[in-house]
Coordinates of N, CA, C and O in Angstrom, one line a residue:
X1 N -144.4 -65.2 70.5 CA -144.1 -65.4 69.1 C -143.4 -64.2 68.4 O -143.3 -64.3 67.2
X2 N -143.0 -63.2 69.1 CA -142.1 -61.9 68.8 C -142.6 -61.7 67.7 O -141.7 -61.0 67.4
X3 N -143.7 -61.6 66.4 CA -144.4 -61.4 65.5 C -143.6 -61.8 64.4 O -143.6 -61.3 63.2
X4 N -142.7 -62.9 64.8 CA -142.2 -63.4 63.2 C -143.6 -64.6 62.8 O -144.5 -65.2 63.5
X5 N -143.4 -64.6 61.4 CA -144.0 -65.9 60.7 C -143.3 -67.4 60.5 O -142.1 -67.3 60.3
X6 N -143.7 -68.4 60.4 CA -142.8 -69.2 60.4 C -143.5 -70.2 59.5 O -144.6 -70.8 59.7
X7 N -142.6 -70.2 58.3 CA -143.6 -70.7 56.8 C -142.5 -72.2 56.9 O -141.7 -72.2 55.9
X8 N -142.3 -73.1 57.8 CA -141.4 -74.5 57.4 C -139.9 -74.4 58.0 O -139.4 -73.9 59.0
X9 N -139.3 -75.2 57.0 CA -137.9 -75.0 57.0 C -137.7 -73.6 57.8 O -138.5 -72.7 58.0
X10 N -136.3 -73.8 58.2 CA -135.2 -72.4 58.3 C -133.8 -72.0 57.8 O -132.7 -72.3 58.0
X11 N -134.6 -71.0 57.1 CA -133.4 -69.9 56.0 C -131.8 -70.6 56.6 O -131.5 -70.9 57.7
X12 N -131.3 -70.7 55.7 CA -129.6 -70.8 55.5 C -129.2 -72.3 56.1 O -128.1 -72.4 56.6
X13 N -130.1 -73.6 56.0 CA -129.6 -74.4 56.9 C -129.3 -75.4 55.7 O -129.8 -75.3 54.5
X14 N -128.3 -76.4 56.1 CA -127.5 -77.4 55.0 C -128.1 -78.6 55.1 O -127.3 -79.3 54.6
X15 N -129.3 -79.3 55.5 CA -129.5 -80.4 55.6 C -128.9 -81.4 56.0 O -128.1 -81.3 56.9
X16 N -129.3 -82.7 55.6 CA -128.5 -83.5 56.2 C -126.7 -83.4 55.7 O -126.0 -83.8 56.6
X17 N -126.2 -83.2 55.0 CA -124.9 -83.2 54.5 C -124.2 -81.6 55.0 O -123.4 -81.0 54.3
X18 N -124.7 -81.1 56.2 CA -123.9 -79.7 56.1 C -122.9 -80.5 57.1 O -122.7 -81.6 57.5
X19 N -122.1 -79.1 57.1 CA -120.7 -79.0 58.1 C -120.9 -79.3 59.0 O -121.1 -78.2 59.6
X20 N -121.0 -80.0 59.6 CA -121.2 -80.7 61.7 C -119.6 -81.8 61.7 O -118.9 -82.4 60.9
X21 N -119.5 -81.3 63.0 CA -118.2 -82.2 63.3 C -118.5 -83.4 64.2 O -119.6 -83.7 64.5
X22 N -117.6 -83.9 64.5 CA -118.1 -85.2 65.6 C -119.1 -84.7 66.7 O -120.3 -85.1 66.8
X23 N -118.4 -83.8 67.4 CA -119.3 -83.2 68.5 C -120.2 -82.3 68.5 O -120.6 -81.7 69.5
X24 N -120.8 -82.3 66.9 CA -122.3 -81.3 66.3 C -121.8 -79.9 66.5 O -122.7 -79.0 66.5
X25 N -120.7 -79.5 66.7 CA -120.2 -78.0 66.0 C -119.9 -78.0 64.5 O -119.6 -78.9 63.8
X26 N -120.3 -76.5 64.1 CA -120.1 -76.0 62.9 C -118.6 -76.1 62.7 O -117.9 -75.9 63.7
X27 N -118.0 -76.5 61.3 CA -116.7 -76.1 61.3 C -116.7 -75.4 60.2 O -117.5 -75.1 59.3
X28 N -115.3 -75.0 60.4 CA -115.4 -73.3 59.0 C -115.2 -74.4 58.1 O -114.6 -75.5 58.1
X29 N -116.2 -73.2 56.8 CA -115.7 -74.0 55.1 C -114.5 -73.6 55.2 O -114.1 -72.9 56.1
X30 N -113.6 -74.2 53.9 CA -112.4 -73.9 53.6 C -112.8 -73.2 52.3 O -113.9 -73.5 51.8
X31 N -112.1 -72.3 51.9 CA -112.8 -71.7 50.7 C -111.7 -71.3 50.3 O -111.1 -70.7 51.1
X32 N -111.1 -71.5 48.8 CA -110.0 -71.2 48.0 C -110.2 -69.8 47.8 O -111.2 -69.2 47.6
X33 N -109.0 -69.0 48.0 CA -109.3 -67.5 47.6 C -109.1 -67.0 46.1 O -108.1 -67.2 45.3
X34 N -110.0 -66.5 46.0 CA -109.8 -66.5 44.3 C -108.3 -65.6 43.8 O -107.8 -64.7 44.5
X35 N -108.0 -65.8 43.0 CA -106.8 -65.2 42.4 C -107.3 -64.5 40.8 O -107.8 -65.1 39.9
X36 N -106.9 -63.0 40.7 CA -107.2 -62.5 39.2 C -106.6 -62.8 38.7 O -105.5 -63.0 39.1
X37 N -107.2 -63.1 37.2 CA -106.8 -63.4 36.5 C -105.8 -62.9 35.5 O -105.0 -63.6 35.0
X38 N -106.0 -61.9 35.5 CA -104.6 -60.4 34.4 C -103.7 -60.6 35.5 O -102.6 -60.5 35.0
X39 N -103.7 -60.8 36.8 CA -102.7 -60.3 37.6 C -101.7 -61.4 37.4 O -100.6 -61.4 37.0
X40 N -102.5 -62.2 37.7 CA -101.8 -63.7 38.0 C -100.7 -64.1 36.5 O -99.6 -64.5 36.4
X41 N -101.8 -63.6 35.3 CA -100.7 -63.9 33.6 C -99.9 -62.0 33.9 O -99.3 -61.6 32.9
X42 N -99.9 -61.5 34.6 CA -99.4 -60.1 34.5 C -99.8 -59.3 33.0 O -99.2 -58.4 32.5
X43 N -101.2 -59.8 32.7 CA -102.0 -58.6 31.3 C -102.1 -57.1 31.7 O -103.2 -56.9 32.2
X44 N -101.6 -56.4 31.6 CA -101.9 -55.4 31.9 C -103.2 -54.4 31.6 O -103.9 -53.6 32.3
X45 N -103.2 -55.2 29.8 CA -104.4 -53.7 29.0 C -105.3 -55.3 28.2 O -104.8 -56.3 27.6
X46 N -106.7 -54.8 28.5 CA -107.8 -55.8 28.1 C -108.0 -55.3 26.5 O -108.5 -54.2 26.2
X47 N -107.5 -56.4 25.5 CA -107.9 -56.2 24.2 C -109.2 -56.3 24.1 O -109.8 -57.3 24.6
X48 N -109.9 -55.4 23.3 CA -111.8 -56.0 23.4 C -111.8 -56.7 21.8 O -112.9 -57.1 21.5
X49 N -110.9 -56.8 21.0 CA -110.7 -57.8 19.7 C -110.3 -59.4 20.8 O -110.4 -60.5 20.3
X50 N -110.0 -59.2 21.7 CA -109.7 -60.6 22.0 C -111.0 -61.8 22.7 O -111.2 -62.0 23.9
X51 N -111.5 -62.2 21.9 CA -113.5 -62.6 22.2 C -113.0 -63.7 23.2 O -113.2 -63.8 24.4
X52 N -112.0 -64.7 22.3 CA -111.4 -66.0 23.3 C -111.8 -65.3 24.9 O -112.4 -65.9 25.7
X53 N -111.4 -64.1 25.1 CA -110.4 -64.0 26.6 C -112.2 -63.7 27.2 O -112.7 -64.4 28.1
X54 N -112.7 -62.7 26.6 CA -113.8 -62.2 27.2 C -114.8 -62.9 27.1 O -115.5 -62.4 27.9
X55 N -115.5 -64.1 26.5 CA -116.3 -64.8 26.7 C -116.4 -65.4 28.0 O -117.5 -65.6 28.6
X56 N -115.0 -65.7 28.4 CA -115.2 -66.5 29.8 C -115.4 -65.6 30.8 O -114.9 -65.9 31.9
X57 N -116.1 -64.2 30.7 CA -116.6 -63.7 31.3 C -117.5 -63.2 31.3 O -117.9 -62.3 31.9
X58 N -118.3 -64.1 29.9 CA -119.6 -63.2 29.7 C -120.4 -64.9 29.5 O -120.1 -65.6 28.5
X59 N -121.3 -65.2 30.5 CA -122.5 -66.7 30.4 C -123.3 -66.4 29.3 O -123.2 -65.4 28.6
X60 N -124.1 -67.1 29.3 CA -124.8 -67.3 28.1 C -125.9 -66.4 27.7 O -126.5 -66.3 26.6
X61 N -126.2 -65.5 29.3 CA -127.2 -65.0 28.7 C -126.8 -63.4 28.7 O -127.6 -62.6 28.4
X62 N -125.1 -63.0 28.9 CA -124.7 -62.4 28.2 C -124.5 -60.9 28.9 O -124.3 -59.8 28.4
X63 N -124.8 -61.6 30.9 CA -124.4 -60.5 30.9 C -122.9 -60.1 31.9 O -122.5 -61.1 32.4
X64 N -122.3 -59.1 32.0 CA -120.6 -59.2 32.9 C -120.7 -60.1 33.8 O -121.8 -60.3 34.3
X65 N -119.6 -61.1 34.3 CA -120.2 -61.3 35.0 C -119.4 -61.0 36.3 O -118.2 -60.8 36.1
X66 N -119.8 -60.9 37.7 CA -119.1 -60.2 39.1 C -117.8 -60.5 39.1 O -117.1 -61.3 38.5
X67 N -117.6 -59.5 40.0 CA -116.0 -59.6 41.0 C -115.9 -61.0 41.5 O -115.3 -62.0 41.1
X68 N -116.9 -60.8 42.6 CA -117.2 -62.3 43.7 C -117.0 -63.1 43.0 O -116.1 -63.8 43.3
X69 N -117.7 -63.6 41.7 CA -118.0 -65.0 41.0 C -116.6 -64.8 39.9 O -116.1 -66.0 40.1
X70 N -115.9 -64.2 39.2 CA -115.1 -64.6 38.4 C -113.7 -64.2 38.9 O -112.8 -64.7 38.2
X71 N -113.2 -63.5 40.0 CA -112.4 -63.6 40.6 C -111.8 -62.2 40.4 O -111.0 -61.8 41.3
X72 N -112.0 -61.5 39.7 CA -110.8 -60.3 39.1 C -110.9 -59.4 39.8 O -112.0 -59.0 40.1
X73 N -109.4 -58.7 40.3 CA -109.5 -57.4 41.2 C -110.2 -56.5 40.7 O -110.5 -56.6 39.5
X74 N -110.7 -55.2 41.4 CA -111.2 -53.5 40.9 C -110.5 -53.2 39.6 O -111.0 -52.7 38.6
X75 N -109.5 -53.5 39.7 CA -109.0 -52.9 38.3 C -109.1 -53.1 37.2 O -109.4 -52.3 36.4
X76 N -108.9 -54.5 37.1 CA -108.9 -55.0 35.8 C -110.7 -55.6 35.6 O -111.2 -55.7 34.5
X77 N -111.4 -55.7 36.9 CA -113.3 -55.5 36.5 C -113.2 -54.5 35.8 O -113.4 -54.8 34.6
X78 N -112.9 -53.2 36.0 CA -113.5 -51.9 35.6 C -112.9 -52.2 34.0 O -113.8 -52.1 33.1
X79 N -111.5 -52.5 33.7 CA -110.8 -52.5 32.0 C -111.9 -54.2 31.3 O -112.2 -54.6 30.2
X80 N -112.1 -54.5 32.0 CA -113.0 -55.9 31.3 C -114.6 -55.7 30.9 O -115.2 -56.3 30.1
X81 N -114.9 -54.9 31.5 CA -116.1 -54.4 31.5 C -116.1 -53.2 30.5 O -117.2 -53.0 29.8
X82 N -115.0 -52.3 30.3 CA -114.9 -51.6 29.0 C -115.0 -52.3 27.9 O -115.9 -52.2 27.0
X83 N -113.9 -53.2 28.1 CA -113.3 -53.8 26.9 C -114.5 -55.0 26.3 O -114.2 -55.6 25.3
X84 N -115.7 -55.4 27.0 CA -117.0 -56.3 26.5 C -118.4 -55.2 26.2 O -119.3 -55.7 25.5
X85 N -118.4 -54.4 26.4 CA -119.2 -53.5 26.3 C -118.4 -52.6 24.5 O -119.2 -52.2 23.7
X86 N -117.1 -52.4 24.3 CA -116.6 -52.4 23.1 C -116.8 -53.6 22.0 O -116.8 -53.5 20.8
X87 N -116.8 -54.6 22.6 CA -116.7 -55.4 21.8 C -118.2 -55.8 21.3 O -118.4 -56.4 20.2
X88 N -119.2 -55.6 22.4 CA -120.7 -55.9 22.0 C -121.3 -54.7 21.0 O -122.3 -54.8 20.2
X89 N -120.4 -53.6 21.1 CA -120.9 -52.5 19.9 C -120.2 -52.6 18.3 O -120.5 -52.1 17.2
X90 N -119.2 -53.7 18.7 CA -118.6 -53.8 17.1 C -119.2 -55.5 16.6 O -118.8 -56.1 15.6
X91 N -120.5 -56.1 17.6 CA -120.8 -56.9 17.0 C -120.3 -58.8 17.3 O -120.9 -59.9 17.0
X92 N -118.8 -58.4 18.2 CA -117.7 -59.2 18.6 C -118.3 -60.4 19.4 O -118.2 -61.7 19.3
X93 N -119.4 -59.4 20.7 CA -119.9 -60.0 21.6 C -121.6 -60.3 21.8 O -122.1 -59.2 21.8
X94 N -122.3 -60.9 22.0 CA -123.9 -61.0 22.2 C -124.4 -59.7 23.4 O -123.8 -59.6 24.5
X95 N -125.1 -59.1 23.1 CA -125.8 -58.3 24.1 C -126.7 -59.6 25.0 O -126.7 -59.7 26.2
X96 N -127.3 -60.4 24.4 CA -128.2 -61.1 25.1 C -128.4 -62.4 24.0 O -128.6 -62.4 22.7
X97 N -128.3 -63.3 24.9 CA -128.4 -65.1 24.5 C -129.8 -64.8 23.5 O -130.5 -63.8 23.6
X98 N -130.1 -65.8 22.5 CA -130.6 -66.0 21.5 C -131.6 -66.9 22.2 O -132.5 -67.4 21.5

């Protein structure tokens, strides 16, 4: 029993609807690669008066939200993340959902 526990189910599995192919191999997901967003409209500098632009990067409960999950290179995370943290000190943005 190599001293693991075994509480049910097993971690990471897809159920009946995962990826199996005819012959019960795994096949790769396809996974869209994300594209940034400043890059892609060519923005260079993050206005933090612009709330439109920064909300869609800030959920409800208000806080940045990732690389992984909203797509944006090192660069422009780091100027987006200034520019919502300016804007939550002038009022612009929620620190935290109500």
């Amino acid at each position: 029993m190599n001293g693991r526990k075994s509480f049910g189910a097993k971690k990471g599995g897809r159920g009946a609807a995962g990826a199996q192919g005819k012959d019960g191999q795994r096949r790769p997901m396809f996974r869209r690669r994300k594209v940034c967003k400043f890059c892609a409209d060519k923005i260079d500098d993050i206005n933090y008066k612009d709330v439109k632009l920064l909300s869609g990067f800030v959920p409800e409960r208000g806080k940045v939200l990732p690389r992984r999950i909203s797509g944006t290179c090192a660069k422009h995370q780091r100027g987006l993340r200034v520019a919502i943290v300016r804007a939550r000190q002038l009022a612009l943005l929620p620190y935290a959902a109500d």
